[in-house]
Amino acid sequence: VASGDADEFRSRDSLRHVINREQKIDIEETSTLSRGRSFQELRNVLGRDVIFLLMGVVALQIVAYIETHAADADIRGGEADSGGEKNQCGIVDAGFILTAPINSFLSAHRGWNNALALLNSLVLIVPTVYTVYVTLWKGDYTLSFRLIASQLFRSLCGWFTYLPPDPTFIMSYYDFPEVAQCLFRYCPPAEEISKSDVLPFVSFFSGHVATTVTVANHMYISGFYSWSVALHVFNVFQIIRLLATRGHYSIDIIIGWCVAVYVSTPAERLGRHYSRGMKWSDVVPGNHVEAFETFIGVSDMRIGRQSIRTLHYHEEEHHNLSPISNKVRPGVEVVSQRDHDEYYSVQSDTATRIAADMATDFAKRSLNDLREDLTRVGLQMAEIRDLRRNDLIRMAELARLKMAELRSEAKKLDISLAEGMSRPEILARIVAKVKGAMEKGLEETTAKIRNMSTHSSMTDDWKSNHVTSSETSGLRCRSASLDDEVDIPVEETTEGPTEKAKNV
């Protein structure tokens, strides 16, 4: 017994020693991994900061070079505008230098200039018709609000600062807005046009470019991809013509593009609210703080509680890129990236806001259908305006899964479904398919029961009545269960009742 106890004690001691050694190894491995992870995090942060500093140095060099050589036209491939009949303003435009050969050709061939101007004006009918269609027919005011806001902003700039056209500007009465002005005022013949006869127009910024880009982008979002690409390609040729005729400076083209893509975004949001039935209280600031924030442009930056990073990525994926202060100063409380992102959001049409709007609209349309399902998965129902974005996305995801299940069941039943069919339509087809199968099965079962009853009745009649006459041409029997009369023809034969019953 003592020997056994000693062996057991040694075994336990050995096992304890092994466990302690494994724990020590685990601790060392964990410590090594932790040190390696910390080193990796520090290297990632330092690498990010070094790359940013390099990009900043390059950007500052570019800015400094352009600032010190702003009036140097030689580096652009042209001559400086310092005097003379054609160079009175001292303006250096790289777009004018690049399109100088086309400008010379159009100056010598005014017919070509008029033809291109007329073609440009005719193509602008397409954006006009499309804008009227989506606004009045479809009830989408986002495009109209963007166009109106862009033109009002352009008029505001032109009112405060009027920039005269370039002295070499090649005017055409077939261009817009000259063609509209000639409808309400006298315009001299084209061959008698002088510098003083040039009709005034706002040059900063290009309304042609802003309108074309805005409409083309709306077409692309709405699914008219071919029209959108064609309009963007046309816009490229339009820009070349505007620069060649000196109708706009290059800066007018650049700012027109930026206004169409970025600056007019708040107007689109206002048009979206107007399409849904906007209230006056939704537009007017509620107090002086909201009015001030709207004026300085920070109100749109605070409407989101999570940015694109928190929507598309997990927090642990960006843990290696957190600030150095979070690591080297653990005792200092630092605002995390997620908390920081809760106060700021992108001011344009970001994926976060689009996803939230789509989920909200879907939840509003499908609230009654999803009420039972949401209760089953444990999501407490509330007013749509009180739900957070994550809850709305859960609702949309649940509805998508249910639609996939319905389509899978319909596929098992060999039901063909068209794209975009709603849930009630799919359910109606499934019910119709099942109903038809049940009716078919019921008919087959009824026929079998009828045949069995008929055979049983005929056998009983033969045995009870002893039918032996060969002149019998038919038998009539009544089904006990279905009360249907069935005529059964019997061939003339000399066989006995038993053989006749078997034949029947």
XYZ file of N, CA and C in Angstrom, residues 276-402:
381
model
N -40.962 63.480 -50.902
C -41.702 62.668 -49.939
C -42.740 63.464 -49.162
N -42.860 64.749 -49.426
C -43.811 65.569 -48.692
C -43.148 66.293 -47.539
N -42.349 67.272 -47.867
C -41.563 67.976 -46.874
C -42.424 68.967 -46.101
N -42.128 69.084 -44.815
C -42.764 70.078 -43.972
C -41.840 71.287 -43.820
N -42.453 72.438 -43.537
C -41.664 73.654 -43.370
C -40.711 73.539 -42.184
N -41.126 72.806 -41.166
C -40.283 72.643 -39.981
C -39.061 71.788 -40.264
N -39.103 70.991 -41.352
C -37.954 70.164 -41.690
C -36.842 70.955 -42.355
N -37.147 72.157 -42.825
C -36.172 72.957 -43.560
C -35.636 74.103 -42.716
N -36.526 74.797 -42.027
C -36.129 75.971 -41.261
C -35.412 75.525 -39.991
N -34.258 76.113 -39.661
C -33.580 75.760 -38.406
C -34.458 76.060 -37.202
N -34.369 75.193 -36.204
C -35.216 75.342 -35.031
C -34.779 76.428 -34.086
N -33.482 76.740 -34.048
C -32.982 77.769 -33.142
C -31.764 78.428 -33.760
N -31.171 79.360 -33.012
C -30.047 80.116 -33.550
C -28.803 79.243 -33.712
N -28.671 78.203 -32.885
C -27.512 77.316 -33.015
C -27.590 76.522 -34.319
N -28.771 75.970 -34.622
C -28.940 75.234 -35.872
C -28.765 76.148 -37.075
N -29.244 77.386 -36.965
C -29.071 78.332 -38.064
C -27.592 78.630 -38.302
N -26.844 78.809 -37.223
C -25.409 79.076 -37.358
C -24.681 77.877 -37.953
N -25.004 76.672 -37.485
C -24.353 75.474 -38.007
C -24.705 75.234 -39.469
N -25.937 75.563 -39.852
C -26.321 75.435 -41.258
C -25.562 76.424 -42.124
N -25.363 77.639 -41.614
C -24.678 78.679 -42.381
C -23.207 78.341 -42.599
N -22.548 77.827 -41.574
C -21.123 77.523 -41.712
C -20.879 76.144 -42.310
N -21.940 75.328 -42.469
C -21.814 74.066 -43.183
C -21.398 72.874 -42.363
N -21.641 72.883 -41.043
C -21.267 71.729 -40.218
C -22.470 70.910 -39.794
N -23.678 71.362 -40.111
C -24.859 70.607 -39.684
C -24.927 69.251 -40.360
N -24.524 69.203 -41.641
C -24.556 67.933 -42.357
C -23.470 66.972 -41.884
N -22.465 67.485 -41.183
C -21.374 66.634 -40.721
C -21.680 65.963 -39.390
N -22.820 66.294 -38.781
C -23.135 65.751 -37.466
C -24.364 64.854 -37.470
N -24.940 64.623 -38.624
C -26.170 63.842 -38.670
C -25.898 62.355 -38.541
N -24.679 61.906 -38.822
C -24.377 60.478 -38.734
C -23.779 60.110 -37.392
N -24.033 58.894 -36.954
C -23.466 58.381 -35.712
C -22.382 57.352 -35.960
N -22.276 56.916 -37.198
C -21.202 56.000 -37.571
C -20.798 56.330 -38.986
N -19.524 56.301 -39.259
C -19.014 56.670 -40.572
C -18.874 55.445 -41.450
N -18.276 55.635 -42.614
C -18.113 54.530 -43.552
C -17.222 53.442 -42.962
N -16.259 53.826 -42.162
C -15.350 52.824 -41.594
C -16.090 51.870 -40.683
N -16.935 52.379 -39.814
C -17.663 51.509 -38.899
C -18.724 50.709 -39.615
N -19.124 51.108 -40.810
C -20.120 50.347 -41.564
C -19.483 49.174 -42.296
N -18.322 49.404 -42.902
C -17.722 48.385 -43.763
C -16.666 47.537 -43.064
N -16.076 48.046 -42.001
C -14.973 47.330 -41.380
C -15.263 47.091 -39.910
N -14.591 46.089 -39.351
C -14.697 45.802 -37.938
C -13.624 46.579 -37.193
N -13.869 46.786 -35.916
C -12.944 47.592 -35.127
C -11.584 46.931 -35.012
N -11.556 45.578 -34.898
C -10.281 44.907 -34.716
C -9.417 44.989 -35.959
N -10.019 45.194 -37.139
C -9.236 45.280 -38.360
C -8.435 46.567 -38.411
N -8.872 47.595 -37.682
C -8.180 48.876 -37.669
C -7.488 49.126 -36.338
N -7.392 48.090 -35.504
C -6.741 48.278 -34.218
C -5.263 48.595 -34.389
N -4.649 48.045 -35.440
C -3.229 48.277 -35.655
C -2.937 49.689 -36.124
N -3.976 50.435 -36.516
C -3.770 51.785 -37.028
C -4.268 52.843 -36.062
N -4.491 52.493 -34.814
C -4.912 53.480 -33.831
C -3.746 54.397 -33.500
N -4.011 55.601 -32.981
C -2.936 56.559 -32.720
C -1.892 56.009 -31.762
N -0.662 56.515 -31.893
C 0.419 56.092 -31.012
C 0.113 56.471 -29.570
N -0.579 57.598 -29.376
C -0.875 58.056 -28.020
C -1.691 57.035 -27.253
N -2.466 56.205 -27.963
C -3.235 55.165 -27.274
C -2.334 54.065 -26.728
N -1.119 53.930 -27.278
C -0.246 52.838 -26.876
C 0.834 53.314 -25.911
N 1.479 54.441 -26.237
C 2.607 54.885 -25.421
C 2.145 55.635 -24.182
N 0.868 56.034 -24.134
C 0.357 56.748 -22.964
C -0.920 56.064 -22.495
N -0.815 54.871 -21.936
C -2.018 54.126 -21.553
C -2.806 54.791 -20.455
N -2.170 55.669 -19.674
C -2.883 56.308 -18.578
C -3.762 57.457 -19.008
N -3.632 57.883 -20.261
C -4.394 59.024 -20.754
C -5.593 58.510 -21.523
N -6.750 59.033 -21.216
C -7.972 58.622 -21.906
C -8.057 59.343 -23.235
N -8.095 58.582 -24.297
C -8.101 59.136 -25.638
C -9.392 58.738 -26.321
N -9.964 59.653 -27.075
C -11.185 59.363 -27.812
C -10.861 58.401 -28.937
N -11.566 57.291 -28.998
C -11.303 56.280 -30.016
C -11.811 56.745 -31.370
N -11.386 56.001 -32.393
C -11.810 56.349 -33.749
C -13.307 56.198 -33.912
N -13.882 55.151 -33.292
C -15.318 54.934 -33.416
C -16.093 56.061 -32.733
N -15.650 56.464 -31.506
C -16.329 57.565 -30.831
C -16.187 58.850 -31.619
N -15.018 59.034 -32.233
C -14.813 60.235 -33.034
C -15.708 60.227 -34.265
N -15.859 59.055 -34.877
C -16.682 58.952 -36.078
C -18.158 59.143 -35.784
N -18.571 58.977 -34.532
C -19.975 59.148 -34.200
C -20.401 60.608 -34.331
N -19.445 61.531 -34.337
C -19.780 62.945 -34.410
C -19.617 63.516 -35.811
N -19.003 62.770 -36.700
C -18.739 63.302 -38.022
C -19.158 62.299 -39.079
N -19.661 62.823 -40.155
C -20.071 61.997 -41.277
C -19.748 62.741 -42.553
N -19.624 61.990 -43.642
C -19.315 62.616 -44.914
C -20.514 63.412 -45.404
N -20.256 64.550 -46.039
C -21.321 65.457 -46.411
C -21.955 65.104 -47.750
N -21.445 64.097 -48.431
C -21.976 63.732 -49.739
C -22.800 62.463 -49.629
N -23.179 61.906 -50.792
C -23.988 60.685 -50.830
C -23.113 59.485 -50.502
N -22.852 59.248 -49.234
C -22.018 58.127 -48.836
C -22.840 56.859 -48.795
N -22.129 55.740 -48.761
C -22.806 54.443 -48.694
C -23.570 54.280 -47.394
N -23.082 54.920 -46.322
C -23.769 54.812 -45.033
C -25.164 55.408 -45.118
N -25.260 56.637 -45.615
C -26.558 57.299 -45.659
C -27.485 56.629 -46.658
N -26.943 56.196 -47.793
C -27.775 55.525 -48.788
C -28.333 54.223 -48.229
N -27.492 53.443 -47.544
C -27.966 52.190 -46.955
C -29.018 52.444 -45.890
N -28.807 53.496 -45.081
C -29.790 53.803 -44.043
C -31.117 54.236 -44.656
N -31.060 55.067 -45.702
C -32.298 55.501 -46.356
C -33.027 54.327 -46.996
N -32.284 53.441 -47.658
C -32.912 52.287 -48.293
C -33.546 51.366 -47.255
N -32.838 51.148 -46.150
C -33.392 50.286 -45.104
C -34.631 50.906 -44.477
N -34.608 52.235 -44.290
C -35.768 52.908 -43.706
C -36.976 52.803 -44.626
N -36.770 53.061 -45.914
C -37.878 52.960 -46.867
C -38.427 51.542 -46.920
N -37.533 50.561 -46.956
C -37.982 49.171 -47.018
C -38.752 48.791 -45.760
N -38.272 49.245 -44.600
C -38.961 48.916 -43.351
C -40.347 49.543 -43.309
N -40.478 50.754 -43.828
C -41.786 51.398 -43.842
C -42.760 50.652 -44.743
N -42.286 50.189 -45.901
C -43.173 49.495 -46.831
C -43.541 48.101 -46.344
N -42.637 47.438 -45.646
C -42.849 46.040 -45.270
C -43.106 45.850 -43.784
N -43.527 46.892 -43.073
C -43.672 46.794 -41.624
C -44.722 45.770 -41.236
N -45.868 45.777 -41.890
C -46.928 44.829 -41.535
C -46.523 43.388 -41.811
N -45.823 43.157 -42.929
C -45.411 41.794 -43.259
C -44.326 41.281 -42.320
N -43.498 42.183 -41.799
C -42.373 41.757 -40.977
C -42.686 41.739 -39.483
N -43.852 42.211 -39.077
C -44.129 42.328 -37.648
C -44.036 40.970 -36.947
N -44.657 39.948 -37.536
C -44.616 38.623 -36.920
C -43.211 38.045 -36.915
N -42.471 38.228 -38.005
C -41.118 37.687 -38.072
C -40.179 38.396 -37.109
N -40.327 39.696 -36.976
C -39.466 40.440 -36.064
C -39.724 40.045 -34.619
N -40.973 39.769 -34.276
C -41.286 39.303 -32.923
C -40.664 37.940 -32.665
N -40.635 37.089 -33.690
C -40.080 35.751 -33.537
C -38.575 35.791 -33.303
N -37.874 36.721 -33.954
C -36.422 36.790 -33.777
C -36.024 37.657 -32.599
N -36.991 38.215 -31.879
C -36.680 38.939 -30.657
C -36.443 40.419 -30.833
N -36.746 40.989 -31.997
C -36.573 42.422 -32.208
C -37.836 43.146 -31.776
N -37.717 44.019 -30.781
C -38.877 44.723 -30.267
C -39.340 45.753 -31.286
N -40.637 45.737 -31.540
C -41.187 46.674 -32.500
C -41.300 48.061 -31.885
N -41.101 49.068 -32.698
C -41.239 50.459 -32.270
C -41.581 51.278 -33.498
N -41.822 52.546 -33.279
C -42.071 53.417 -34.416
C -40.818 53.477 -35.288
N -41.021 53.587 -36.583
C -39.889 53.574 -37.499
C -38.927 54.719 -37.207
N -39.453 55.855 -36.838
C -38.563 56.987 -36.582
C -37.709 56.783 -35.336
N -38.104 55.831 -34.457
C -37.349 55.569 -33.237
C -36.327 54.453 -33.409
N -36.381 53.734 -34.508
C -35.451 52.630 -34.723
C -34.095 53.153 -35.165
N -33.059 52.498 -34.708
C -31.725 52.840 -35.149
C -31.416 52.167 -36.477
N -30.338 52.616 -37.088
C -30.006 52.113 -38.409
C -29.707 50.625 -38.386
N -29.043 50.156 -37.331
C -28.718 48.729 -37.256
C -29.981 47.878 -37.219
N -31.018 48.360 -36.487
C -32.275 47.618 -36.446
C -32.934 47.590 -37.817
N -32.867 48.710 -38.513
C -33.461 48.759 -39.848
C -32.725 47.822 -40.800
N -31.420 47.777 -40.688
C -30.656 46.880 -41.550
C -30.959 45.426 -41.207
N -31.170 45.126 -39.918
C -31.567 43.771 -39.538
C -32.913 43.414 -40.150
N -33.815 44.362 -40.159
C -35.117 44.117 -40.765
C -34.975 43.847 -42.256
N -34.177 44.662 -42.926
C -33.987 44.461 -44.361
C -33.301 43.131 -44.651
N -32.328 42.750 -43.825
C -31.637 41.478 -44.030
C -32.575 40.304 -43.796
N -33.427 40.403 -42.775
C -34.385 39.337 -42.512
C -35.361 39.184 -43.672
N -35.833 40.297 -44.189
C -36.748 40.231 -45.328
C -36.065 39.619 -46.547
N -34.792 39.952 -46.749
C -34.068 39.380 -47.887
C -33.933 37.869 -47.748
N -33.648 37.396 -46.522
C -33.535 35.957 -46.300
C -34.866 35.253 -46.532
N -35.964 35.869 -46.088
C -37.274 35.256 -46.293
C -37.617 35.196 -47.773
